PDB file of C-alpha atoms in Angstrom:
ATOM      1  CA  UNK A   1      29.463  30.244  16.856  1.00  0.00           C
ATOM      2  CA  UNK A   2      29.063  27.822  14.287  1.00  0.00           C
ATOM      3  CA  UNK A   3      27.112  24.914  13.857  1.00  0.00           C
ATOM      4  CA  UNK A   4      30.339  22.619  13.627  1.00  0.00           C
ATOM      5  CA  UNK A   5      30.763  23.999  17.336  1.00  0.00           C
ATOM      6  CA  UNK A   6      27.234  23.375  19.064  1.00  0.00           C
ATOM      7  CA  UNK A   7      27.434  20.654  21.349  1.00  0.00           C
ATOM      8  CA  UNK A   8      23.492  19.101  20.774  1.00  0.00           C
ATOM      9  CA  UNK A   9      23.439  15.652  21.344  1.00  0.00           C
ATOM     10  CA  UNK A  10      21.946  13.808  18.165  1.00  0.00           C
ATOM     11  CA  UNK A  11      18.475  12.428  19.499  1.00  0.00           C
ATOM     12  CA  UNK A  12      17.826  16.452  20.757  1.00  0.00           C
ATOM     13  CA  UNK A  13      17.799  16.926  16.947  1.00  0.00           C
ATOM     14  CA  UNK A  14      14.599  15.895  15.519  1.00  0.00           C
ATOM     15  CA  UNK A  15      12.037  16.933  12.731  1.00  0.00           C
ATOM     16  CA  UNK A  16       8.762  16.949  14.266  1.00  0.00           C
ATOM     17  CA  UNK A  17       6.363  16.188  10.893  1.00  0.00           C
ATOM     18  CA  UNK A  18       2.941  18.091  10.464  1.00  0.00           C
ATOM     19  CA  UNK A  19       0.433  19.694   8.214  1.00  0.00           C
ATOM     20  CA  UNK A  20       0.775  23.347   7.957  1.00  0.00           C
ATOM     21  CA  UNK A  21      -2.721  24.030   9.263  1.00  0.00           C
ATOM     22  CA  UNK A  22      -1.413  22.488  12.850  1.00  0.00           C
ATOM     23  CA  UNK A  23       1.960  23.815  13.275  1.00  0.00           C
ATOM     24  CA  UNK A  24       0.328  26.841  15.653  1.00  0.00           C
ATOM     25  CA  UNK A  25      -1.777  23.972  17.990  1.00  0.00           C
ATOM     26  CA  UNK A  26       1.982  21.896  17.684  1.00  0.00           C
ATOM     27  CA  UNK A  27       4.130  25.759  18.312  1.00  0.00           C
ATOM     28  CA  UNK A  28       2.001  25.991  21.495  1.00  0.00           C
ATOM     29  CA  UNK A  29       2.211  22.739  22.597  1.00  0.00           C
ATOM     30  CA  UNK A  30       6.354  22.865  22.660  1.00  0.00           C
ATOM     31  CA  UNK A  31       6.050  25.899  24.379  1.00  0.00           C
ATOM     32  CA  UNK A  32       3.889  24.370  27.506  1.00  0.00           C
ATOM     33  CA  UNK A  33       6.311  21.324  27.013  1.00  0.00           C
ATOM     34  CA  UNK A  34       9.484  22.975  27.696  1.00  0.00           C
ATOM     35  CA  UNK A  35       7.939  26.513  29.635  1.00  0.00           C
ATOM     36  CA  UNK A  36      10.680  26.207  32.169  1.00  0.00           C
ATOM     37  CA  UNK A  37      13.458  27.027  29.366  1.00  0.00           C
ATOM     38  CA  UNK A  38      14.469  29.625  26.891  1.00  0.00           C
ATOM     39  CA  UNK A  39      12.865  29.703  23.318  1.00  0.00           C
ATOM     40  CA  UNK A  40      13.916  30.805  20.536  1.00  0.00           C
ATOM     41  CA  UNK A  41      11.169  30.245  17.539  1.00  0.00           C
ATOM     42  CA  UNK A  42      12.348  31.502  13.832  1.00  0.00           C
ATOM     43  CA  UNK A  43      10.498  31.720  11.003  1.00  0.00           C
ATOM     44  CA  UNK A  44      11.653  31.717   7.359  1.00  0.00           C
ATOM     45  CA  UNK A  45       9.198  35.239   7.277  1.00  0.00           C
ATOM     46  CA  UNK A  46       7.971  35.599  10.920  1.00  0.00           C
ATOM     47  CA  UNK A  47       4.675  36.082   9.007  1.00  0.00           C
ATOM     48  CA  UNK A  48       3.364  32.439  10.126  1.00  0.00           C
ATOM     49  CA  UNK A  49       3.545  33.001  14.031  1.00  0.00           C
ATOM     50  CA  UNK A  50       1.016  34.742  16.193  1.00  0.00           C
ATOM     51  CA  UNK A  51       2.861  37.146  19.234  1.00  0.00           C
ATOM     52  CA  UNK A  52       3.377  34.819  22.248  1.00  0.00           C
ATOM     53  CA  UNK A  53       3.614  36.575  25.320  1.00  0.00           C
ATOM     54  CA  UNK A  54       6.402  35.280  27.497  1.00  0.00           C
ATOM     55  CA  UNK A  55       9.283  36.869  28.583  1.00  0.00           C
ATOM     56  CA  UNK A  56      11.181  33.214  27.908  1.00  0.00           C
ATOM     57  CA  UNK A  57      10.157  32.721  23.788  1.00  0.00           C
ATOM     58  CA  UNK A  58      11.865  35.225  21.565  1.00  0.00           C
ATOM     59  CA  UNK A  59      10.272  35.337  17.959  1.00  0.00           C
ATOM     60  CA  UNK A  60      12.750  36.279  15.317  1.00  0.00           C
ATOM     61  CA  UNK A  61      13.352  35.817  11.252  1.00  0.00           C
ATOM     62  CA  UNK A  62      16.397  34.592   9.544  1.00  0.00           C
ATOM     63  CA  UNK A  63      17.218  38.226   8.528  1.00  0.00           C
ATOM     64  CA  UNK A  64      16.633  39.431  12.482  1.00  0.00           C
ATOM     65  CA  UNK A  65      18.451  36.450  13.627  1.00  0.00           C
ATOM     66  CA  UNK A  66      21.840  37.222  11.833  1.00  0.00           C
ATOM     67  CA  UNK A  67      22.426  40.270  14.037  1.00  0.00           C
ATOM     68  CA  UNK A  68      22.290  38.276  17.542  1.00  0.00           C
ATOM     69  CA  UNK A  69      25.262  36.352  16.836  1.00  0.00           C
ATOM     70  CA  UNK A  70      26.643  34.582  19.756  1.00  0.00           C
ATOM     71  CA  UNK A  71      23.324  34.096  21.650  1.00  0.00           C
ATOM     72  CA  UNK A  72      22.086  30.949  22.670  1.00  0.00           C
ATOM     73  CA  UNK A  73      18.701  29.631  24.047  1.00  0.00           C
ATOM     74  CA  UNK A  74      18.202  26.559  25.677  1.00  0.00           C
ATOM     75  CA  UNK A  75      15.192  25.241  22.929  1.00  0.00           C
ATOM     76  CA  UNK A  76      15.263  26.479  19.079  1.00  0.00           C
ATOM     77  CA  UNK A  77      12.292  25.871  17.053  1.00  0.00           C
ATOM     78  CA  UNK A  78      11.754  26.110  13.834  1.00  0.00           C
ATOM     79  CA  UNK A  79       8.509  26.642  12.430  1.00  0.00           C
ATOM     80  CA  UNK A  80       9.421  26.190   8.939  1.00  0.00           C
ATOM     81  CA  UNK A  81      12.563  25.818   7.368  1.00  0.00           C
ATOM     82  CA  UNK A  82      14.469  28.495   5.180  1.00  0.00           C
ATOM     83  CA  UNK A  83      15.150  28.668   1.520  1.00  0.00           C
ATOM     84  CA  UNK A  84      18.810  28.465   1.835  1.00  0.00           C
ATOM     85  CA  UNK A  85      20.580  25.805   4.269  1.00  0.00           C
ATOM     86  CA  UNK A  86      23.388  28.057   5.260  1.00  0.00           C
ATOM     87  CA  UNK A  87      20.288  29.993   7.172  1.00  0.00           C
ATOM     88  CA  UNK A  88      19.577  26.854   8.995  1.00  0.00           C
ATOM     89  CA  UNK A  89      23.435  26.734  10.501  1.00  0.00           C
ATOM     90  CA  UNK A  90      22.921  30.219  11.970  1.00  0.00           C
ATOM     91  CA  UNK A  91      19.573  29.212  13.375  1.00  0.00           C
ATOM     92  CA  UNK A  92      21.145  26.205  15.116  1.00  0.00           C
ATOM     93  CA  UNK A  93      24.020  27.639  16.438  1.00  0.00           C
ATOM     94  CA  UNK A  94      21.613  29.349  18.715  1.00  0.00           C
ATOM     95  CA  UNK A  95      20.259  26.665  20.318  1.00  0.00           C
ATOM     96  CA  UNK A  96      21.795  24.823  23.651  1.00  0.00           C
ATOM     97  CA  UNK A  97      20.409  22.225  24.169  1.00  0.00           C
ATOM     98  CA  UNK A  98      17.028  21.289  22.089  1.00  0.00           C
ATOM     99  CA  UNK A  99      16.876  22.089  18.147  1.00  0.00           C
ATOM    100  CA  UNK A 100      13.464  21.140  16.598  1.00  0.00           C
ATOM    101  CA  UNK A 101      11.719  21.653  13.448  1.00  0.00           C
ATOM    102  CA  UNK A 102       7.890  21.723  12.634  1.00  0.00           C
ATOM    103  CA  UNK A 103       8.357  20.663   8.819  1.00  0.00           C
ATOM    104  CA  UNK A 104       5.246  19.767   6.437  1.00  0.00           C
ATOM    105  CA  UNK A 105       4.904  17.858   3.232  1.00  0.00           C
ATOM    106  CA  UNK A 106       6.189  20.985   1.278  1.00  0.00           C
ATOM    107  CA  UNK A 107       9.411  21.718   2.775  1.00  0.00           C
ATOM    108  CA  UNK A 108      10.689  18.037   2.383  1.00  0.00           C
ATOM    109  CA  UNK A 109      12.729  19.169  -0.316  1.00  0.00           C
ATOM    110  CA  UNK A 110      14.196  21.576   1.688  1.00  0.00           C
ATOM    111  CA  UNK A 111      15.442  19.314   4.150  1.00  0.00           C
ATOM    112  CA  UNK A 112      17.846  17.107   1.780  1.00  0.00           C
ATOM    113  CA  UNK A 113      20.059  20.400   1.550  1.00  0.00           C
ATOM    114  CA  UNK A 114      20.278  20.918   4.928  1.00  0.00           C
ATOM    115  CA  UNK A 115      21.056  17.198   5.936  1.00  0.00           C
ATOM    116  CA  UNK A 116      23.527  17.485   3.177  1.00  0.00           C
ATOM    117  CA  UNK A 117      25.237  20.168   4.753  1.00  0.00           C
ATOM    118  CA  UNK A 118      24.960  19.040   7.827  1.00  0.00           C
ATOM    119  CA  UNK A 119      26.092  15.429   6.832  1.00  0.00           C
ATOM    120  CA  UNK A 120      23.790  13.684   8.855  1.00  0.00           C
ATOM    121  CA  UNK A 121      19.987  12.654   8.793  1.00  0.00           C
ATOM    122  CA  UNK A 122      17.691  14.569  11.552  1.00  0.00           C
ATOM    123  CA  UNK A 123      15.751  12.002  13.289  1.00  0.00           C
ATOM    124  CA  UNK A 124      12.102  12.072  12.695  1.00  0.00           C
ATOM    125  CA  UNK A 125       9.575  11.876  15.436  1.00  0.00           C
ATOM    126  CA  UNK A 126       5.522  12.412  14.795  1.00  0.00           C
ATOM    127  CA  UNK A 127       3.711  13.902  18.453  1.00  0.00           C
ATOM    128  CA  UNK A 128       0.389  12.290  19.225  1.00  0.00           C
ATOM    129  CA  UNK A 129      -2.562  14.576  17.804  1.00  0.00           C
ATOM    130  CA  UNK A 130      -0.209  16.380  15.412  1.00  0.00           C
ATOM    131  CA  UNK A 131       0.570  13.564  12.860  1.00  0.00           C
ATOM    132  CA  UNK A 132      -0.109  14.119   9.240  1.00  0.00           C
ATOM    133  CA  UNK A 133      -3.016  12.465   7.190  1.00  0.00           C
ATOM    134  CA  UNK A 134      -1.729   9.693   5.277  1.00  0.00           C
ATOM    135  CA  UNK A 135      -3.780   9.496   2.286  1.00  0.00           C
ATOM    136  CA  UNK A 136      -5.786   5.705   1.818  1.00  0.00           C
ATOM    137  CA  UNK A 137      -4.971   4.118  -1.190  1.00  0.00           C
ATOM    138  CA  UNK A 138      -8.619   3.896  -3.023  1.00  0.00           C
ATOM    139  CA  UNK A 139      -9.406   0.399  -4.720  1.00  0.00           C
ATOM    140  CA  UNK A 140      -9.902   0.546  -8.841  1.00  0.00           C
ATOM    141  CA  UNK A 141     -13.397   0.833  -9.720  1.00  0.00           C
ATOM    142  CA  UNK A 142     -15.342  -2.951 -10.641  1.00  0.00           C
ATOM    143  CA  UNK A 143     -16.132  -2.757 -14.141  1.00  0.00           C
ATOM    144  CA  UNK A 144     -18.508  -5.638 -16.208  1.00  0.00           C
ATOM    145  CA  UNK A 145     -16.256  -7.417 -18.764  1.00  0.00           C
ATOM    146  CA  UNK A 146     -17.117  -6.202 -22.429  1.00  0.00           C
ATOM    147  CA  UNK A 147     -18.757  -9.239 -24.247  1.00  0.00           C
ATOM    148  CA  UNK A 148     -14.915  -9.887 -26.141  1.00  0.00           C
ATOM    149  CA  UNK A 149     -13.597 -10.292 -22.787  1.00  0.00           C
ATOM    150  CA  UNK A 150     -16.327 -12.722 -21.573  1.00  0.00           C
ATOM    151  CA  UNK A 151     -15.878 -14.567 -24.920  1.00  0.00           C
ATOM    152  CA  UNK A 152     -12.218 -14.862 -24.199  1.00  0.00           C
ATOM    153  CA  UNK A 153     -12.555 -16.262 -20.881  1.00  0.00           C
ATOM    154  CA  UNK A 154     -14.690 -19.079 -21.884  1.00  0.00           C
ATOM    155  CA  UNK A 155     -12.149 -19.777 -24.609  1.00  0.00           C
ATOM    156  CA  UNK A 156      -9.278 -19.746 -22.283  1.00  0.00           C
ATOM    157  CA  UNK A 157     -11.352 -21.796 -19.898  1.00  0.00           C
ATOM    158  CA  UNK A 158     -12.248 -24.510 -22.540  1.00  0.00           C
ATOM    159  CA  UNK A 159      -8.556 -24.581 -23.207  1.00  0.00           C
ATOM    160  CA  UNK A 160      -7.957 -25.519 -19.688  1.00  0.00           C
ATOM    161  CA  UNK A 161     -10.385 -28.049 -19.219  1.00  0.00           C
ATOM    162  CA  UNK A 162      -8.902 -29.560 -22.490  1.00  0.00           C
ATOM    163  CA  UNK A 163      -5.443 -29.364 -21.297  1.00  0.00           C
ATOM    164  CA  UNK A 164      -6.408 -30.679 -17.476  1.00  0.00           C
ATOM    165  CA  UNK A 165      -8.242 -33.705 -19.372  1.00  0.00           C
ATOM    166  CA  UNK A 166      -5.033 -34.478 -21.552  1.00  0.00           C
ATOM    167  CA  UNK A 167      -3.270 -34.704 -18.149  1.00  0.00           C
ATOM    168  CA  UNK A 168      -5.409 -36.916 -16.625  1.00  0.00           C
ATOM    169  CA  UNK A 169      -3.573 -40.430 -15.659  1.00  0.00           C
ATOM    170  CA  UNK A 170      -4.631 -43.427 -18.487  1.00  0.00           C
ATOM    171  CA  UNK A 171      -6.943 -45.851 -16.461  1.00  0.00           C
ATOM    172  CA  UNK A 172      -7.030 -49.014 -18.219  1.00  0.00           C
ATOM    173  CA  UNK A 173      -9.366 -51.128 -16.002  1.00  0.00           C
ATOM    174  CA  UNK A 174     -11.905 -48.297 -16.878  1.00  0.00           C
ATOM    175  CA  UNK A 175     -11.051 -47.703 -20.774  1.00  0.00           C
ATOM    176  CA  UNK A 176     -11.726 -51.406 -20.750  1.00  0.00           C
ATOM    177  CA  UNK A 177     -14.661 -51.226 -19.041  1.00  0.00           C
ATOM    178  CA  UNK A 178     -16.146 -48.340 -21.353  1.00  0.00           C
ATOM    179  CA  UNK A 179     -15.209 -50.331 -24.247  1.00  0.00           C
ATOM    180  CA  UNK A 180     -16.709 -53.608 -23.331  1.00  0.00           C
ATOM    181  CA  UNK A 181     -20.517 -51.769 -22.929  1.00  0.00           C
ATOM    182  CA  UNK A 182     -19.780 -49.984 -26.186  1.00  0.00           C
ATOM    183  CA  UNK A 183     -19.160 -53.318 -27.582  1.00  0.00           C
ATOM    184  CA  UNK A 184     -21.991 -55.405 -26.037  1.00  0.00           C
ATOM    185  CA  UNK A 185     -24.394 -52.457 -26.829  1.00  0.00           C
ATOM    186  CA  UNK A 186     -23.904 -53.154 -30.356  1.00  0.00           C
ATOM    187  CA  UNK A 187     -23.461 -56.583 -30.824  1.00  0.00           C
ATOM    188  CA  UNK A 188     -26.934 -56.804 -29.246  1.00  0.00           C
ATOM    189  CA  UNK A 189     -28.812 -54.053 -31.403  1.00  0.00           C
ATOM    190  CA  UNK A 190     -26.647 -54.303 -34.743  1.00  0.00           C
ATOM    191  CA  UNK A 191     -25.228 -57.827 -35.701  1.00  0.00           C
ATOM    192  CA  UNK A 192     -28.261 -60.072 -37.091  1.00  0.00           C
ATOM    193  CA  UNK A 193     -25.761 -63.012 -36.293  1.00  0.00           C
ATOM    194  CA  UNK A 194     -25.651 -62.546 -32.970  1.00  0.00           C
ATOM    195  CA  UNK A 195     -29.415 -61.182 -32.042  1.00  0.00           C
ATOM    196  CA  UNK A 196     -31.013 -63.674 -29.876  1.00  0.00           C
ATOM    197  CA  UNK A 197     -33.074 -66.578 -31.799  1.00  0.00           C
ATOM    198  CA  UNK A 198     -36.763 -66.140 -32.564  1.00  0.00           C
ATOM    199  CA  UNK A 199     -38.967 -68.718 -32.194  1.00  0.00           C
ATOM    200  CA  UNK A 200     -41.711 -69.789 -34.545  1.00  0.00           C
ATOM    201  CA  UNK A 201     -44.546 -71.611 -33.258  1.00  0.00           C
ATOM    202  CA  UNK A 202     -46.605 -73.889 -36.135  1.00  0.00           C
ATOM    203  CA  UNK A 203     -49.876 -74.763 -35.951  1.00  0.00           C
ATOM    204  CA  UNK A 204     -51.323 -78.151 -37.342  1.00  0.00           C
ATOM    205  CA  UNK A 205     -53.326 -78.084 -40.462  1.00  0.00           C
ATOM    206  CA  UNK A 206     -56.966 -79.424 -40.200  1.00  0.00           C
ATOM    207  CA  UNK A 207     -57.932 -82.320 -42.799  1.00  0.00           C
ATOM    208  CA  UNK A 208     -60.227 -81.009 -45.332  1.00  0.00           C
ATOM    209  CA  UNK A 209     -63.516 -82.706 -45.780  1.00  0.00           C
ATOM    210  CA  UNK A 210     -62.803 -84.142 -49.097  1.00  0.00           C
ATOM    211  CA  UNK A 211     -59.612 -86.308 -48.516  1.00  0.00           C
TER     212      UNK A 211
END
């Protein structure tokens, strides 16, 4: 049976993403999850999966699994996905109802092939307690500004105090103003014309004895 001929409906196809070191806690979990069906769990080497005893999961290979042809299970589950994607057709033309994959940062590239081949994108779904770390995005490192830096910033910040004072609106009333003081200021302390008068007070000679 090929894949072109199994009847799984497209949101019982889904990539279940997780790091490698929890795909066993995640295996055993799907296997409580759907314990009233018939697994089938394949592994690219069937190095990765520990013996699971239960008469309703079969373990199996990709090598293994080309010899039961024609056999179906109701849940396939694949702990990791295979080199080639022509593997991946036999391994889901076993399953029924229920095809899953356990698929980890690595094996991304492996999945464009089989979507390819496939022609259609396998949903995605992340299961509480089995999601992968998302790495946090560190801040750059505050550094003091070398003393060419600092000297720059003043000199771009005169600039802009120069440039904000060019744009100021022209008040006359208070040019005016400004230049009237300035004006006063030094008629008052600089033109001997216009300095206030002095006053000279003369005292009256006394008549000498002789006269």
């Amino acid at each position: 049976m090929s894949a072109a001929t199994t009847t799984i409906k497209r949101h019982n196809h889904r990539i279940h993403p997780c790091e490698a070191s929890k795909k066993q806690g995640l295996l055993k979990h799907l296997s409580t999850l759907y314990s009233d069906k018939t697994i089938l769990i394949v592994s690219a080497s069937n190095n990765g999966i520990k013996e699971i005893e239960d008469q309703k999961i079969t373990l199996s290979d990709d090598t293994s699994l080309k010899g039961r042809e024609g056999r179906q299970w109701d849940i396939l589950i694949s702990f990791d996905l295979p080199a080639k994607a022509e593997d991946y057709l036999t391994r889901f033309a076993c399953a029924k109802e229920i095809a899953l994959i356990l698929m980890d940062e690595k094996e991304q590239a492996l999945l464009y092939a089989i979507e390819k081949l496939l022609g259609k994108n396998i949903k995605q779904e992340l299961i509480q307690g089995f999601e992968p770390k998302i790495e946090a995005v560190k801040s750059p490192a505050k550094h003091r500004p070398t003393k060419s830096q600092q000297r720059s910033a003043k000199e771009d910040d005169k600039k802009r105090r120069n440039q904000v004072d060019k744009e100021k609106p022209f008040n006359a009333k208070k040019e005016w103003s400004k230049k009237s003081s300035a004006h006063d200021y030094r008629n008052k302390h600089t033109n001997p014309d216009k300095r206030a008068p002095r006053t000279f007070k003369i005292s009256k000679e006394k008549p000498s004895k002789e006269s």
